[in-house]
């Protein structure tokens, strides 16, 4: 193959990688044999994908090529063999020995015999050479070090371990140049060519016989080359540069003032940094004859997460492999963490969940907050004082459109989507999730006044920003109605409406370069567009990385453009754009593989980027793609916390759990806040004897705080300061709630059980179903938390999925937004085999794989394995009798299932080889519960005989058994199944029986805590731990649901049926049969009812949790007796 052809392969590899065709990338690497991707190889070895490892290697070498290659293959196959032995999978080990290792016997027969003898050992570590073999993970890591040395030494891999250094999107650039050249040769070049194909050469046809404008007369066309001449290609971007010293892309030029440009050989970025030349790939550039490769139509863009050779959680273009960017290695990079605000210095209790925050541009300790219930707050961070608190209210309902009035009547719930100060801090704007934008004027202190109310968009207003086009302050909004609008900030008059997006517009980013003002916008279909303040339409049509929720921001000095986006699959990206070429310049790495929610980001000091991800804040140096540092702000952060720097980057506000805001500071920030604390303390001491502090004290504190800020204090805000408690109380606001809880617990007489009796006291949602279901027999959330799977008594499965939306940005299950009852396009149902049994009388069971890919299920007949995406039955096995009554996946191997049977046995079944490995006998009635502890290598089983058994999951021997203590005089009904579920600590487990709840310690099988239901009360139908194991949710046959503190099994909240069932239903003996806890939200659970309904329940957002923990006896949870008396037991066990 010629060198040019070889280089073309590298260009294609780069293109495939940038387009996220990760499987195709590695296939081409293997088939061409030009580039051995060591990172991909490492990932596959770590994952134990041995077939893929050898297949990938085969593109570069064979076993017998040389001694290095032989050693490489031997080490891989030996590791595969040892892992099979470690799993006691003798048949697999023999297969590897015969098929894979025997080839080496001809080279070293003694070694092969020694390997064979390992089969005779109970544990191969008895062999002296293997005595130090650790677990699988560490063994693979050790082997990988050796493999890398062998590969690097192997001459067959020479020059194949380093990818060539290419500029981003090199293939696109070459195609761009070709298209530009073709367009220059057109006889009738259009000013805005529409290129729809690369399959034939481009020509501009003459529309409707009209005469094309002459280049000489068209001020937007550059001079054309002479026939046969070759035009200078300039920047190779989608647009040609102008000859002016300060270069700006032509799409942002004003047509009436642009001088006649010439095609220049220099790049667009000469002189001052330019704005994006079209964010790389505009579809129809409106004002320039140069053309571009139309990439926006590729349906594959943004689909795949991992670029070539990089682990799943990393997002890098190929040319970054391990090379750093030239000219950007700042000497300060390694000291950067010292400059970051990372010390927790304040904790503010907002009262509802913060959705948007913004520091005052001048008084940099003033923080605006907007929340999920429409509240706004203004905090003085220095003194921890909440200066202003406003609830959402339409100022003039009569002036609102009818759609808004109707929407508010139907559902008055409103959230703040964005809250932001104007550049000088004299105004701030609030964008709400319903139509409305409200603009307030700020006059210092707590003086906030209504200024403008605008019914801006149909649906939600998703973002808001301020800008100064034509030296006039404007408000820019975008919304669900797919438009961007510009309003006069003085009188609210609409100045522009920009239409062109085909999906709800998610964010706006106004900016200016030199004298050109413009707006970037992003939509939920991933499109980025750019607009000038005119009516000529969008100048850009480009796909953002992630192609879903994307925000854009410039560095503080306005010279560098960044975007942060999260895809619908939870893959997040922060990238820097090359504005001269309109291409992604670099992609920062360090996000978790699947972000839990939409990642928020911010920039500071022309130097750092920050994003909230994976329950922490992650920082990057702008010049380095590697993650700089991660901090968790001492814990308590949500999955994707919202963040905001102040102007100087000395303070960082971070949204936290329990409706709070954490303030982090660097050294300068702490100095600033200490100045405030000292002055506030002096002011409060001076005013201890009066009910209201003297104004001069306030002013003094304000003036000093202003002096501490770099920008100084505006005259209008000279009196602005938050005093630490108007009565001299300088407590941290974040301490108030916990302190109250402590005081309550100290006074047990004050504690009162939380009773929920009405629908207004909690959030509940009945999931819609289109088919008639008699009752829900089994219920589970998917592990991702965005769907609920139910198995009905008629053997049909129902799957409800929540979609990401403006009201549910995380896409997780919630009682606030209705999900979709999901079915594949084929329309098939997941229906269990029922054989000759009546499914209504069978004991149904199911188990979900860890990755939510498939479900194992049975309803009295064969066990079925279903694909969760297609609903297709992958296989069926184990026809009755006996029939399966409970299923559980092995925590370390999805191919191993524990199957409880109605003949009282437990069968350990290997799906892959279709074989029962062990049959466990110890119960006398059907199996009703199974739970694995991966920490203890134990399986706990429970049966209808009220017996608990503990089995060793290595050899499957029974270790202990014990019968439940059934209260005297009580008899179990036919419905008295005993269920078991492990605590997060993996050493304790919950036992659920119709008469009681109990917590057992596994190794001794002793009851640590117990709650017994009164004899006259309704039996327990089901119970489960919350996802954090801090609560136990229990349902009863009288339709009551009780919430217990798991630490002591004491009741903290009772939810009566009237709070989630309508009056007609609650009087008809409908009750929960099963209860399931959300896998990520400890305060959400779902109920499967006897009438076929499924309800999702959550506490009110204002409450945030189910009730208050009961007082702890003797100051310790461990004082709860192991077996409390049966029957009434005072205030700690209220009568049900």
PDB file of N, CA, C and O in Angstrom, residues 92 101 115 159 271 359 390 399 435 443 469 487 608 662 691 721 770 783 786 944 1094:
ATOM      1  N   UNK A  92     -14.659 -25.511  31.572  1.00  0.00           N
ATOM      2  CA  UNK A  92     -14.123 -24.385  30.804  1.00  0.00           C
ATOM      3  C   UNK A  92     -12.598 -24.430  30.802  1.00  0.00           C
ATOM      4  O   UNK A  92     -11.946 -24.180  29.777  1.00  0.00           O
ATOM      5  N   UNK A 101      -4.013 -23.767  24.945  1.00  0.00           N
ATOM      6  CA  UNK A 101      -2.680 -23.903  25.519  1.00  0.00           C
ATOM      7  C   UNK A 101      -1.870 -25.050  24.930  1.00  0.00           C
ATOM      8  O   UNK A 101      -0.645 -25.073  25.038  1.00  0.00           O
ATOM      9  N   UNK A 115       1.061 -27.107  33.805  1.00  0.00           N
ATOM     10  CA  UNK A 115      -0.220 -26.383  33.713  1.00  0.00           C
ATOM     11  C   UNK A 115      -1.386 -27.360  33.818  1.00  0.00           C
ATOM     12  O   UNK A 115      -2.382 -27.095  34.486  1.00  0.00           O
ATOM     13  N   UNK A 159       6.676   1.286  15.147  1.00  0.00           N
ATOM     14  CA  UNK A 159       5.998   2.370  14.409  1.00  0.00           C
ATOM     15  C   UNK A 159       4.488   2.201  14.350  1.00  0.00           C
ATOM     16  O   UNK A 159       3.816   2.863  13.547  1.00  0.00           O
ATOM     17  N   UNK A 271      -4.260  38.788  13.830  1.00  0.00           N
ATOM     18  CA  UNK A 271      -4.664  39.926  14.636  1.00  0.00           C
ATOM     19  C   UNK A 271      -5.405  39.470  15.865  1.00  0.00           C
ATOM     20  O   UNK A 271      -5.029  38.503  16.500  1.00  0.00           O
ATOM     21  N   UNK A 359     -23.729  35.150  41.244  1.00  0.00           N
ATOM     22  CA  UNK A 359     -23.150  36.168  42.123  1.00  0.00           C
ATOM     23  C   UNK A 359     -23.267  37.543  41.486  1.00  0.00           C
ATOM     24  O   UNK A 359     -23.179  37.696  40.258  1.00  0.00           O
ATOM     25  N   UNK A 390     -38.625  35.598  47.874  1.00  0.00           N
ATOM     26  CA  UNK A 390     -39.886  35.834  47.166  1.00  0.00           C
ATOM     27  C   UNK A 390     -40.419  34.516  46.612  1.00  0.00           C
ATOM     28  O   UNK A 390     -39.668  33.743  46.021  1.00  0.00           O
ATOM     29  N   UNK A 399     -52.837  40.441  32.193  1.00  0.00           N
ATOM     30  CA  UNK A 399     -52.054  40.786  31.006  1.00  0.00           C
ATOM     31  C   UNK A 399     -51.438  39.563  30.346  1.00  0.00           C
ATOM     32  O   UNK A 399     -50.836  39.675  29.282  1.00  0.00           O
ATOM     33  N   UNK A 435     -43.745  30.110  30.573  1.00  0.00           N
ATOM     34  CA  UNK A 435     -44.015  31.330  29.800  1.00  0.00           C
ATOM     35  C   UNK A 435     -43.293  32.593  30.281  1.00  0.00           C
ATOM     36  O   UNK A 435     -42.914  33.433  29.486  1.00  0.00           O
ATOM     37  N   UNK A 443     -31.755  47.829  44.407  1.00  0.00           N
ATOM     38  CA  UNK A 443     -31.392  49.155  44.898  1.00  0.00           C
ATOM     39  C   UNK A 443     -30.558  49.084  46.166  1.00  0.00           C
ATOM     40  O   UNK A 443     -30.531  50.021  46.953  1.00  0.00           O
ATOM     41  N   UNK A 469     -26.600  45.239  22.681  1.00  0.00           N
ATOM     42  CA  UNK A 469     -26.495  45.587  21.260  1.00  0.00           C
ATOM     43  C   UNK A 469     -26.861  47.055  21.067  1.00  0.00           C
ATOM     44  O   UNK A 469     -27.800  47.561  21.701  1.00  0.00           O
ATOM     45  N   UNK A 487     -35.591  41.507  24.022  1.00  0.00           N
ATOM     46  CA  UNK A 487     -36.525  42.478  24.607  1.00  0.00           C
ATOM     47  C   UNK A 487     -35.763  43.692  25.111  1.00  0.00           C
ATOM     48  O   UNK A 487     -34.651  43.560  25.627  1.00  0.00           O
ATOM     49  N   UNK A 608      -9.617  28.408  34.495  1.00  0.00           N
ATOM     50  CA  UNK A 608     -10.177  27.153  34.958  1.00  0.00           C
ATOM     51  C   UNK A 608     -11.585  26.910  34.412  1.00  0.00           C
ATOM     52  O   UNK A 608     -12.350  27.844  34.163  1.00  0.00           O
ATOM     53  N   UNK A 662     -23.742  25.088  49.239  1.00  0.00           N
ATOM     54  CA  UNK A 662     -22.432  25.148  49.874  1.00  0.00           C
ATOM     55  C   UNK A 662     -21.601  26.226  49.177  1.00  0.00           C
ATOM     56  O   UNK A 662     -21.623  26.339  47.956  1.00  0.00           O
ATOM     57  N   UNK A 691     -33.629  46.117  69.056  1.00  0.00           N
ATOM     58  CA  UNK A 691     -34.230  45.082  68.220  1.00  0.00           C
ATOM     59  C   UNK A 691     -33.738  45.162  66.793  1.00  0.00           C
ATOM     60  O   UNK A 691     -33.738  44.187  66.085  1.00  0.00           O
ATOM     61  N   UNK A 721     -25.544  44.921  52.890  1.00  0.00           N
ATOM     62  CA  UNK A 721     -24.821  43.925  53.668  1.00  0.00           C
ATOM     63  C   UNK A 721     -25.840  43.086  54.394  1.00  0.00           C
ATOM     64  O   UNK A 721     -26.898  43.551  54.751  1.00  0.00           O
ATOM     65  N   UNK A 770     -52.702   0.505  29.658  1.00  0.00           N
ATOM     66  CA  UNK A 770     -53.687   0.411  28.580  1.00  0.00           C
ATOM     67  C   UNK A 770     -54.374  -0.938  28.548  1.00  0.00           C
ATOM     68  O   UNK A 770     -55.344  -1.123  27.838  1.00  0.00           O
ATOM     69  N   UNK A 783     -32.051  -0.504  37.351  1.00  0.00           N
ATOM     70  CA  UNK A 783     -30.878  -0.033  38.090  1.00  0.00           C
ATOM     71  C   UNK A 783     -30.493   1.393  37.727  1.00  0.00           C
ATOM     72  O   UNK A 783     -29.898   2.103  38.535  1.00  0.00           O
ATOM     73  N   UNK A 786     -34.528   5.030  35.802  1.00  0.00           N
ATOM     74  CA  UNK A 786     -35.408   5.783  34.893  1.00  0.00           C
ATOM     75  C   UNK A 786     -36.611   4.982  34.408  1.00  0.00           C
ATOM     76  O   UNK A 786     -37.312   5.397  33.501  1.00  0.00           O
ATOM     77  N   UNK A 944     -41.440 -20.480  52.780  1.00  0.00           N
ATOM     78  CA  UNK A 944     -42.776 -20.407  53.362  1.00  0.00           C
ATOM     79  C   UNK A 944     -42.841 -21.169  54.684  1.00  0.00           C
ATOM     80  O   UNK A 944     -43.846 -21.083  55.396  1.00  0.00           O
ATOM     81  N   UNK A1094     -50.105   0.760  39.579  1.00  0.00           N
ATOM     82  CA  UNK A1094     -48.783   1.037  40.139  1.00  0.00           C
ATOM     83  C   UNK A1094     -48.734   2.516  40.500  1.00  0.00           C
ATOM     84  O   UNK A1094     -49.064   3.367  39.672  1.00  0.00           O
TER      85      UNK A1094
END
